[in-house]
CSV table of C-alpha atoms in Angstrom, one decimal:
chain,number,residue,atom,x,y,z
A,1,MET,CA,16.3,122.4,53.8
A,2,ALA,CA,19.1,120.9,52.1
A,3,ASP,CA,17.7,117.2,52.2
A,4,HIS,CA,14.4,118.4,51.0
A,5,ARG,CA,16.2,119.9,48.0
A,6,ASP,CA,18.3,117.0,47.1
A,7,GLY,CA,15.3,114.3,47.1
A,8,PRO,CA,14.4,113.7,43.5
A,9,LEU,CA,17.8,113.6,42.3
A,10,MET,CA,18.7,110.8,44.7
A,11,ARG,CA,15.6,108.7,43.5
A,12,ASP,CA,16.5,109.0,39.9
A,13,LYS,CA,20.0,107.6,40.9
A,14,SER,CA,18.6,104.8,42.6
A,15,LYS,CA,16.5,103.5,39.9
A,16,GLU,CA,19.3,103.9,37.4
A,17,ASN,CA,21.3,101.5,39.9
A,18,VAL,CA,18.7,99.0,40.4
A,19,GLN,CA,18.2,98.6,36.5
A,20,CYS,CA,21.7,98.3,36.0
A,21,GLN,CA,22.0,95.4,38.5
A,22,ILE,CA,19.1,93.7,37.0
A,23,THR,CA,20.6,93.7,33.7
A,24,LEU,CA,23.9,92.8,35.1
A,25,ALA,CA,22.1,89.8,36.5
A,26,ILE,CA,20.3,88.7,33.6
A,27,VAL,CA,23.7,88.8,31.6
A,28,ILE,CA,25.3,86.8,34.3
A,29,GLY,CA,22.6,84.2,34.3
A,30,ILE,CA,22.6,83.8,30.5
A,31,VAL,CA,26.4,83.4,30.4
A,32,LEU,CA,26.5,81.0,33.3
A,33,GLY,CA,23.3,79.1,31.7
A,34,CYS,CA,25.4,79.0,28.4
A,35,VAL,CA,28.3,77.7,30.1
A,36,PHE,CA,26.6,74.9,31.7
A,37,ALA,CA,24.8,74.0,28.5
A,38,PHE,CA,28.1,73.6,26.8
A,39,LEU,CA,29.7,71.7,29.3
A,40,TYR,CA,27.0,69.4,30.6
A,41,PRO,CA,24.4,69.0,27.8
A,42,TYR,CA,22.5,66.1,29.0
A,43,GLU,CA,23.5,65.4,32.6
A,44,LEU,CA,22.5,68.5,34.3
A,45,PHE,CA,18.8,68.2,34.8
A,46,THR,CA,18.6,64.3,34.1
A,47,TYR,CA,15.0,63.2,34.9
A,48,TYR,CA,14.8,59.4,36.1
A,49,SER,CA,11.4,57.7,35.0
A,50,PRO,CA,10.7,54.1,36.6
A,51,PHE,CA,9.5,53.2,33.0
A,52,GLN,CA,12.5,54.4,31.7
A,53,ASP,CA,13.8,51.6,29.1
A,54,GLN,CA,11.0,49.6,29.1
A,55,PRO,CA,9.1,48.6,26.1
A,56,PHE,CA,6.0,50.2,25.2
A,57,GLY,CA,3.1,49.1,27.0
A,58,LYS,CA,5.2,47.2,29.8
A,59,THR,CA,6.0,48.1,33.4
A,60,ASN,CA,8.6,47.0,35.7
A,61,LEU,CA,7.1,43.9,37.9
A,62,LYS,CA,7.3,43.9,41.5
A,63,ALA,CA,9.4,40.6,42.6
A,64,GLY,CA,6.3,39.2,43.9
A,65,SER,CA,4.8,39.0,40.3
A,66,SER,CA,8.0,37.7,38.5
A,67,SER,CA,7.3,34.1,39.4
A,68,CYS,CA,3.6,34.8,37.9
A,69,GLU,CA,5.2,35.8,34.6
A,70,SER,CA,7.6,32.9,34.3
A,71,SER,CA,4.8,30.5,34.6
A,72,GLU,CA,2.9,32.3,31.9
A,73,ARG,CA,6.0,32.3,29.7
A,74,ILE,CA,6.3,28.5,30.6
A,75,GLY,CA,2.8,28.0,29.4
A,76,VAL,CA,3.4,30.0,26.0
A,77,LEU,CA,6.4,27.7,25.4
A,78,LYS,CA,4.6,24.5,26.1
A,79,LEU,CA,1.7,25.6,23.6
A,80,GLU,CA,4.6,26.7,21.0
A,81,ILE,CA,6.0,23.0,21.5
A,82,ALA,CA,2.6,21.5,21.0
A,83,SER,CA,2.0,23.5,17.8
A,84,LEU,CA,5.2,22.6,16.5
A,85,SER,CA,4.8,19.0,17.2
A,86,GLU,CA,1.5,19.1,15.2
A,87,LYS,CA,3.1,20.9,12.5
A,88,ASN,CA,5.8,18.3,12.4
A,89,ALA,CA,3.3,15.5,12.2
A,90,GLU,CA,1.5,17.5,9.2
A,91,LEU,CA,4.6,17.8,7.4
A,92,ASN,CA,5.7,14.0,7.8
A,93,ILE,CA,2.1,13.2,6.4
A,94,LYS,CA,2.6,15.6,3.5
A,95,LEU,CA,6.1,14.1,2.9
A,96,LYS,CA,4.6,10.7,2.6
A,97,PHE,CA,2.1,11.8,0.4
A,98,LEU,CA,4.5,13.9,-1.8
A,99,ARG,CA,6.7,10.7,-1.9
A,100,LYS,CA,3.7,8.4,-3.1
A,101,GLN,CA,3.0,11.4,-5.7
A,102,LEU,CA,6.8,11.2,-7.1
A,103,ARG,CA,6.4,7.4,-7.3
A,104,LEU,CA,3.3,7.8,-9.2
A,105,ALA,CA,4.9,10.4,-11.3
A,106,GLU,CA,7.7,8.1,-12.1
A,107,GLN,CA,5.5,5.3,-13.3
A,108,GLY,CA,3.6,7.8,-15.4
A,109,ARG,CA,6.7,8.8,-16.9
A,110,ASP,CA,7.9,5.5,-17.5
A,111,TYR,CA,4.8,4.6,-19.2
A,112,ALA,CA,4.6,7.9,-21.5
A,113,GLN,CA,8.3,7.1,-22.5
A,114,LYS,CA,7.3,3.6,-23.5
A,115,GLN,CA,4.0,4.6,-25.0
A,116,VAL,CA,6.3,7.2,-27.0
A,117,MET,CA,8.4,4.5,-28.5
A,118,ALA,CA,5.8,2.1,-29.1
A,119,LEU,CA,3.4,4.6,-31.2
A,120,GLY,CA,6.1,7.2,-32.2
A,121,GLU,CA,8.0,6.7,-35.6
A,122,ASN,CA,9.1,3.2,-36.8
A,123,HIS,CA,12.5,2.4,-34.9
A,124,LYS,CA,14.9,-0.6,-35.2
A,125,ALA,CA,14.9,-3.3,-32.6
A,126,GLY,CA,17.6,-2.9,-30.1
A,127,PRO,CA,20.6,-5.2,-29.2
A,128,PHE,CA,19.8,-8.7,-27.9
A,129,ASN,CA,17.6,-9.2,-24.7
A,130,THR,CA,17.0,-5.4,-24.4
A,131,VAL,CA,13.9,-5.3,-26.2
A,132,LYS,CA,10.6,-4.5,-24.1
A,133,GLY,CA,7.0,-4.0,-25.6
A,134,LEU,CA,4.6,-1.9,-24.4
A,135,ARG,CA,2.4,-3.8,-21.7
A,136,THR,CA,0.1,-0.8,-20.5
A,137,ASN,CA,-2.7,0.3,-22.7
A,138,PRO,CA,-3.4,4.0,-22.7
A,139,THR,CA,-6.4,5.0,-20.4
A,140,VAL,CA,-9.6,6.3,-22.1
A,141,PHE,CA,-10.9,9.9,-22.2
A,142,PRO,CA,-13.2,10.6,-19.2
A,143,ASP,CA,-16.6,11.2,-20.2
A,144,GLU,CA,-18.7,12.5,-17.2
A,145,SER,CA,-21.8,12.6,-19.2
A,146,VAL,CA,-22.2,9.0,-18.5
A,147,ASN,CA,-23.3,9.6,-15.0
A,148,PRO,CA,-22.7,13.1,-13.5
A,149,ARG,CA,-23.9,12.1,-10.2
A,150,LEU,CA,-21.5,9.4,-9.8
A,151,ALA,CA,-18.9,11.6,-11.4
A,152,LYS,CA,-19.6,13.9,-8.4
A,153,ILE,CA,-19.1,11.3,-5.8
A,154,LEU,CA,-16.2,9.6,-7.4
A,155,GLU,CA,-14.3,13.2,-7.3
A,156,GLU,CA,-14.8,13.5,-3.6
A,157,VAL,CA,-14.0,9.9,-2.6
A,158,ALA,CA,-11.3,8.6,-5.0
A,159,VAL,CA,-7.5,9.3,-4.6
A,160,HIS,CA,-5.4,9.5,-7.4
A,161,LYS,CA,-8.5,8.2,-9.8
A,162,GLU,CA,-8.3,4.8,-7.7
A,163,ILE,CA,-11.2,3.7,-5.5
A,164,ILE,CA,-12.2,0.3,-4.1
A,165,VAL,CA,-15.9,-0.7,-5.0
A,166,ALA,CA,-18.0,-3.3,-3.4
A,167,ILE,CA,-21.7,-4.0,-4.4
A,168,ALA,CA,-23.9,-5.2,-1.8
A,169,ASN,CA,-27.6,-6.1,-0.8
A,170,SER,CA,-29.2,-6.6,2.5
A,171,LYS,CA,-28.3,-10.5,2.2
A,172,VAL,CA,-24.5,-9.5,3.0
A,173,GLN,CA,-25.1,-7.1,5.5
A,174,SER,CA,-23.1,-8.5,8.5
A,175,MET,CA,-20.1,-9.6,5.9
A,176,LEU,CA,-20.2,-5.9,4.8
A,177,GLU,CA,-20.1,-4.5,8.5
A,178,VAL,CA,-16.9,-6.7,8.7
A,179,TRP,CA,-15.7,-5.3,5.4
A,180,PHE,CA,-15.9,-1.5,6.2
A,181,THR,CA,-14.8,-2.0,9.8
A,182,SER,CA,-11.6,-3.4,8.6
A,183,ILE,CA,-11.2,-0.9,5.8
A,184,LYS,CA,-11.3,1.9,8.4
A,185,LYS,CA,-9.2,0.2,10.7
A,186,VAL,CA,-6.5,0.3,8.2
A,187,GLY,CA,-7.1,4.0,7.2
A,188,ILE,CA,-8.4,3.7,3.7
A,189,PRO,CA,-10.1,6.6,2.7
A,190,ASN,CA,-10.9,5.9,-1.1
A,191,HIS,CA,-13.8,3.0,-0.8
A,192,LEU,CA,-17.3,3.0,-2.0
A,193,VAL,CA,-20.4,0.7,-1.7
A,194,VAL,CA,-22.6,0.5,-4.4
A,195,ALA,CA,-25.9,0.0,-2.6
A,196,LEU,CA,-28.5,-2.3,-4.3
A,197,ASP,CA,-31.2,-1.7,-1.9
A,198,ASP,CA,-32.4,1.1,0.4
A,199,HIS,CA,-31.4,-0.8,3.8
A,200,ILE,CA,-27.7,-1.0,2.6
A,201,GLU,CA,-27.8,2.6,1.8
A,202,SER,CA,-29.2,3.7,4.9
A,203,ILE,CA,-26.5,1.3,6.9
A,204,CYS,CA,-23.6,2.8,5.2
A,205,LYS,CA,-24.7,6.3,5.8
A,206,SER,CA,-25.1,5.9,9.3
A,207,ASN,CA,-21.8,4.6,9.4
A,208,GLY,CA,-20.1,7.3,7.5
A,209,VAL,CA,-19.4,4.8,4.8
A,210,PRO,CA,-19.3,6.3,1.3
A,211,VAL,CA,-22.2,5.0,-0.7
A,212,TYR,CA,-23.9,5.3,-4.1
A,213,LYS,CA,-27.4,4.0,-4.8
A,214,ARG,CA,-28.1,3.5,-8.4
A,215,ASP,CA,-30.8,4.9,-10.3
A,216,PRO,CA,-33.7,2.6,-10.9
A,217,ASP,CA,-33.1,0.0,-13.4
A,218,GLU,CA,-35.5,-3.0,-14.3
A,219,GLY,CA,-34.2,-6.5,-14.4
A,220,ILE,CA,-31.0,-5.5,-13.0
A,221,ASP,CA,-32.5,-4.2,-9.7
A,222,SER,CA,-34.7,-7.3,-9.5
A,223,ILE,CA,-31.3,-9.3,-9.3
A,224,GLY,CA,-29.5,-6.7,-7.2
A,225,LYS,CA,-32.3,-6.7,-4.4
A,226,THR,CA,-33.1,-10.6,-4.4
A,227,GLY,CA,-30.3,-12.5,-6.0
A,228,ASP,CA,-27.6,-14.3,-4.2
A,229,ASN,CA,-23.9,-14.0,-4.3
A,230,HIS,CA,-23.2,-15.3,-7.6
A,231,ALA,CA,-25.9,-13.4,-9.2
A,232,VAL,CA,-24.5,-10.1,-7.5
A,233,SER,CA,-21.1,-11.0,-8.7
A,234,GLY,CA,-22.1,-11.3,-12.1
A,235,LEU,CA,-23.9,-7.8,-12.2
A,236,LYS,CA,-20.9,-6.1,-11.0
A,237,PHE,CA,-19.5,-6.4,-14.4
A,238,ARG,CA,-22.1,-4.2,-16.1
A,239,ILE,CA,-22.1,-1.6,-13.1
A,240,LEU,CA,-18.3,-1.4,-13.3
A,241,ARG,CA,-18.3,-0.3,-16.9
A,242,GLU,CA,-19.4,3.4,-15.7
A,243,PHE,CA,-16.7,3.7,-13.6
A,244,LEU,CA,-14.1,2.9,-16.0
A,245,GLN,CA,-15.8,5.3,-18.6
A,246,LEU,CA,-15.6,7.8,-16.2
A,247,GLY,CA,-11.6,7.6,-16.1
A,248,TYR,CA,-11.3,5.9,-12.8
A,249,SER,CA,-9.1,2.7,-12.1
A,250,VAL,CA,-11.5,0.3,-9.6
A,251,LEU,CA,-10.1,-2.3,-7.1
A,252,VAL,CA,-13.2,-4.2,-7.5
A,253,SER,CA,-13.9,-6.3,-4.1
A,254,ASP,CA,-16.6,-8.7,-2.8
A,255,VAL,CA,-17.8,-8.3,0.7
A,256,ASP,CA,-16.3,-11.8,2.3
A,257,ILE,CA,-12.8,-9.7,2.6
A,258,VAL,CA,-10.8,-8.7,5.6
A,259,TYR,CA,-8.2,-5.7,4.8
A,260,LEU,CA,-5.1,-5.6,6.9
A,261,GLN,CA,-3.1,-3.1,4.8
A,262,ASN,CA,-3.7,-0.5,2.2
A,263,PRO,CA,-3.6,-2.7,-1.3
A,264,PHE,CA,-2.8,0.5,-3.3
A,265,ASP,CA,0.7,0.4,-1.9
A,266,TYR,CA,1.1,-3.0,-3.3
A,267,LEU,CA,-0.3,-2.6,-6.7
A,268,TYR,CA,2.1,-2.3,-10.1
A,269,ARG,CA,0.0,-0.6,-12.4
A,270,ASP,CA,1.6,-1.9,-15.7
A,271,SER,CA,-1.2,-4.1,-16.7
A,272,ASP,CA,-5.0,-3.8,-17.5
A,273,VAL,CA,-5.8,-6.2,-14.9
A,274,GLU,CA,-4.1,-7.2,-11.6
A,275,SER,CA,-5.9,-10.1,-10.1
A,276,MET,CA,-5.6,-12.3,-7.0
A,277,SER,CA,-5.5,-15.9,-7.7
A,278,ASP,CA,-6.9,-19.2,-6.6
A,279,GLY,CA,-3.8,-20.7,-6.4
A,280,TYR,CA,-2.0,-21.8,-3.4
A,281,ASN,CA,1.6,-22.1,-4.5
A,282,ASN,CA,4.0,-20.7,-7.1
A,283,LYS,CA,3.0,-23.2,-9.5
A,284,THR,CA,-0.8,-23.1,-9.1
A,285,ALA,CA,-0.7,-19.2,-8.5
A,286,TYR,CA,1.7,-18.2,-11.3
A,287,GLY,CA,1.5,-21.2,-13.8
A,288,PHE,CA,3.2,-24.6,-14.5
A,289,ASP,CA,4.0,-27.1,-17.3
A,290,ASP,CA,1.3,-30.0,-16.7
A,291,VAL,CA,2.1,-33.0,-18.6
A,292,PHE,CA,-0.7,-35.2,-19.8
A,293,ASP,CA,0.2,-39.0,-20.4
A,294,GLU,CA,-1.4,-40.9,-22.8
A,295,PRO,CA,0.2,-44.4,-23.2
A,296,ALA,CA,-1.4,-45.2,-26.6
A,297,MET,CA,0.4,-42.4,-28.2
A,298,GLY,CA,3.6,-44.4,-27.7
A,299,TRP,CA,6.6,-42.3,-28.2
A,300,ALA,CA,4.4,-39.0,-28.2
A,301,ARG,CA,2.3,-40.3,-25.0
A,302,TYR,CA,3.6,-37.0,-22.9
A,303,ALA,CA,1.7,-34.0,-24.0
A,304,HIS,CA,3.0,-30.8,-22.1
A,305,THR,CA,0.2,-28.2,-21.1
A,306,MET,CA,0.4,-24.9,-19.8
A,307,ARG,CA,-1.7,-24.5,-16.8
A,308,ILE,CA,-2.7,-21.7,-14.1
A,309,TRP,CA,-5.2,-21.5,-11.7
A,310,ALA,CA,-8.0,-19.2,-11.8
A,311,TYR,CA,-8.1,-15.4,-11.6
A,312,ASN,CA,-10.4,-14.4,-8.7
A,313,SER,CA,-13.3,-12.3,-10.0
A,314,GLY,CA,-13.8,-11.2,-6.3
A,315,PHE,CA,-10.8,-9.1,-6.1
A,316,PHE,CA,-9.2,-7.5,-9.0
A,317,TYR,CA,-7.7,-4.2,-10.0
A,318,ILE,CA,-8.9,-2.9,-13.3
A,319,ARG,CA,-7.5,0.3,-15.2
A,320,PRO,CA,-9.8,2.5,-17.5
A,321,THR,CA,-8.6,1.2,-20.9
A,322,LEU,CA,-10.3,0.0,-23.9
A,323,PRO,CA,-9.2,-3.7,-23.2
A,324,SER,CA,-10.5,-3.4,-19.6
A,325,ILE,CA,-14.0,-2.0,-20.8
A,326,GLU,CA,-14.1,-4.7,-23.5
A,327,LEU,CA,-13.6,-7.3,-20.8
A,328,LEU,CA,-16.4,-6.0,-18.9
A,329,ASP,CA,-18.8,-6.0,-22.1
A,330,ARG,CA,-18.0,-9.6,-22.9
A,331,VAL,CA,-18.5,-11.0,-19.2
A,332,ALA,CA,-21.9,-8.9,-18.9
A,333,SER,CA,-22.9,-10.0,-22.6
A,334,ARG,CA,-22.4,-14.0,-21.8
A,335,LEU,CA,-23.8,-13.9,-18.3
A,336,SER,CA,-27.0,-12.1,-19.7
A,337,LYS,CA,-27.4,-14.9,-22.2
A,338,ASP,CA,-26.6,-17.5,-19.9
A,339,PRO,CA,-27.8,-16.7,-16.4
A,340,ASP,CA,-26.5,-20.1,-15.0
A,341,SER,CA,-22.9,-19.6,-16.2
A,342,TRP,CA,-20.5,-18.9,-13.1
A,343,ASP,CA,-19.0,-15.3,-13.5
A,344,GLN,CA,-15.6,-16.4,-12.5
A,345,ALA,CA,-15.5,-19.0,-15.1
A,346,VAL,CA,-16.5,-16.4,-17.8
A,347,PHE,CA,-14.1,-13.6,-16.4
A,348,ASN,CA,-11.4,-16.1,-17.0
A,349,GLU,CA,-12.0,-17.5,-20.1
A,350,GLU,CA,-12.7,-14.3,-21.6
A,351,LEU,CA,-9.5,-12.9,-20.4
A,352,PHE,CA,-7.2,-15.9,-21.3
A,353,TYR,CA,-8.6,-17.7,-24.4
A,354,PRO,CA,-6.3,-16.9,-27.4
A,355,SER,CA,-7.8,-15.9,-30.8
A,356,HIS,CA,-8.7,-19.1,-32.9
A,357,PRO,CA,-10.7,-19.8,-35.8
A,358,GLY,CA,-14.1,-18.0,-35.1
A,359,TYR,CA,-13.0,-16.3,-31.9
A,360,ASP,CA,-11.0,-13.3,-31.5
A,361,GLY,CA,-9.4,-13.3,-28.3
A,362,LEU,CA,-9.1,-10.3,-25.9
A,363,HIS,CA,-6.0,-8.4,-25.9
A,364,ALA,CA,-5.6,-7.3,-22.4
A,365,SER,CA,-2.5,-7.2,-20.5
A,366,LYS,CA,-2.5,-9.1,-17.0
A,367,ARG,CA,-0.6,-9.6,-13.7
A,368,THR,CA,-1.1,-12.0,-10.8
A,369,LEU,CA,-0.7,-10.7,-7.6
A,370,ASP,CA,1.4,-12.1,-4.8
A,371,PHE,CA,-0.7,-14.8,-3.2
A,372,TYR,CA,1.0,-14.6,0.1
A,373,LEU,CA,-0.2,-10.8,0.2
A,374,PHE,CA,-3.7,-11.2,-1.4
A,375,MET,CA,-4.4,-14.1,0.3
A,376,ASN,CA,-7.1,-16.7,-0.4
A,377,SER,CA,-8.8,-18.6,2.6
A,378,LYS,CA,-7.2,-22.0,1.4
A,379,VAL,CA,-3.8,-20.6,1.7
A,380,LEU,CA,-4.6,-19.3,5.1
A,381,PHE,CA,-6.2,-22.4,6.5
A,382,LYS,CA,-4.3,-24.9,4.8
A,383,MET,CA,-0.8,-23.6,5.0
A,384,VAL,CA,-0.3,-20.4,6.7
A,385,ARG,CA,-1.8,-21.0,10.0
A,386,LYS,CA,0.1,-24.5,10.3
A,387,ASP,CA,3.6,-22.8,9.8
A,388,ALA,CA,5.4,-20.6,12.3
A,389,ARG,CA,7.1,-18.7,9.9
A,390,LEU,CA,4.2,-17.9,7.5
A,391,LYS,CA,2.2,-17.0,10.8
A,392,LYS,CA,4.3,-13.9,11.2
A,393,LEU,CA,3.6,-12.7,7.9
A,394,LYS,CA,0.8,-9.9,7.6
A,395,PRO,CA,-1.3,-10.1,4.3
A,396,VAL,CA,-2.8,-7.2,2.6
A,397,ILE,CA,-6.2,-8.9,2.6
A,398,VAL,CA,-7.8,-12.1,3.1
A,399,HIS,CA,-10.6,-13.3,1.1
A,400,VAL,CA,-12.6,-16.1,2.3
A,401,ASN,CA,-13.8,-17.5,-1.2
A,402,TYR,CA,-12.9,-21.0,-0.4
A,403,HIS,CA,-15.3,-21.7,2.6
A,404,PRO,CA,-19.2,-20.9,2.8
A,405,ASP,CA,-18.8,-20.3,6.8
A,406,LYS,CA,-17.7,-16.8,5.8
A,407,LEU,CA,-18.7,-14.5,8.4
A,408,PRO,CA,-17.3,-16.6,11.5
A,409,ARG,CA,-14.0,-17.1,9.6
A,410,MET,CA,-13.8,-13.5,8.9
A,411,ASN,CA,-14.4,-12.7,12.5
A,412,ALA,CA,-11.5,-15.1,13.2
A,413,ILE,CA,-9.2,-13.3,11.0
A,414,VAL,CA,-9.6,-10.0,12.6
A,415,ASP,CA,-8.9,-11.7,15.9
A,416,PHE,CA,-5.8,-13.4,14.9
A,417,TYR,CA,-4.3,-10.5,12.8
A,418,VAL,CA,-5.9,-7.5,14.5
A,419,ASN,CA,-6.5,-8.4,18.2
A,420,GLY,CA,-3.6,-10.8,18.5
A,421,LYS,CA,-5.3,-14.0,19.5
A,422,GLN,CA,-3.0,-16.6,18.5
A,423,ASP,CA,-5.5,-19.6,18.4
A,424,ALA,CA,-8.3,-17.9,16.7
A,425,LEU,CA,-8.0,-19.6,13.5
A,426,GLU,CA,-7.5,-23.1,15.1
A,427,PRO,CA,-11.1,-24.1,15.6
A,428,PHE,CA,-11.9,-24.1,11.8
A,429,PRO,CA,-11.4,-27.2,9.5
A,430,VAL,CA,-9.0,-26.8,6.6
A,431,GLY,CA,-12.0,-27.4,4.3
A,432,SER,CA,-15.9,-26.9,4.2
A,433,VAL,CA,-18.4,-29.0,6.2
A,434,TRP,CA,-21.5,-28.7,4.0
A,435,GLN,CA,-24.9,-29.2,5.8
A,436,LYS,CA,-27.4,-31.1,4.2
A,437,LYS,CA,-30.6,-29.6,3.3
């Protein structure tokens, strides 16, 4: 009876004990948690991931795949090296271009200084042997309205407002092909063929040669299409005028010329006209005192004369100045009045004749180019090929102007200087053997 009476009380006490134990356990757990959290803030429950410390997007590779990664890395490095080599080559090209621009800028600066000195305020002459006159005339202001189509072509092809120009018809196709092949071999980008007929225009386009076909012009076109070398050579003085009016310096070139170096690297640009010479040594090319002997004059029998062999009108550099344009006008005018005149003779007469009663001479500055660098075929076949030292010299161009068998001699020149055939020039005679008709 007693157990039955005490049951509810004991159950209440038991519940209270359980609640106390639970509370005590929670308190102890919280205290222990705080203690461990304080003592071991990072290391108690450290989770290690196989991807720990790996860059984003990458995983640890197995040992078997490490060699694959090395090969890929080597390939990437090779590509980077190749890319750097290409960039280095590009930088070298740019450096060479910048050096050339610097040289041209220095030339322009010197010219500008001289022009200011000559055209500026009046000034006294300097000390003895220090006075220098202005040799380079100012260039004309470009006028694109003269020929907009040609102006667009020149803008694309010319370099530093300079260009090589050859005028050709179908009669000189074979020589023209040797001409532009040698130019391409040297790597001269600024060249242009003025085509006088449709066939030459087609030949140039098919070979990737810059070409300009003139608009129809009666009289001039009939000469251009059917004329011989001398007729075409005389025609060029009228055609070249437009190039100068557009503000471009022109290196006039016949097609019987083989290019072995870039001629623009050897010009001085300090004169209106720079021309190769028909001379074959220092005296004939650059001038000499020629004594004329007349015994009847007794004491005054010896008369001294200044002579120079002709400038070659088949290869000369002409700047866009007023005296240069006047030179072209004078030559073209005389040739139109007397078609039988030789254009080279007229070219030299207008360039060198001084003013005298009834005639006003041309005030154009001129320079004779180095006859070993800008070589005519007389120099080559009479002297150079027979001299072991001169044979080692590499000219800039060789002009086959002294010989009528032009094409075979041009091919021999290519064989000798380009292909290294040391006996290529030997079969040809010094002079020319004219065949009787």
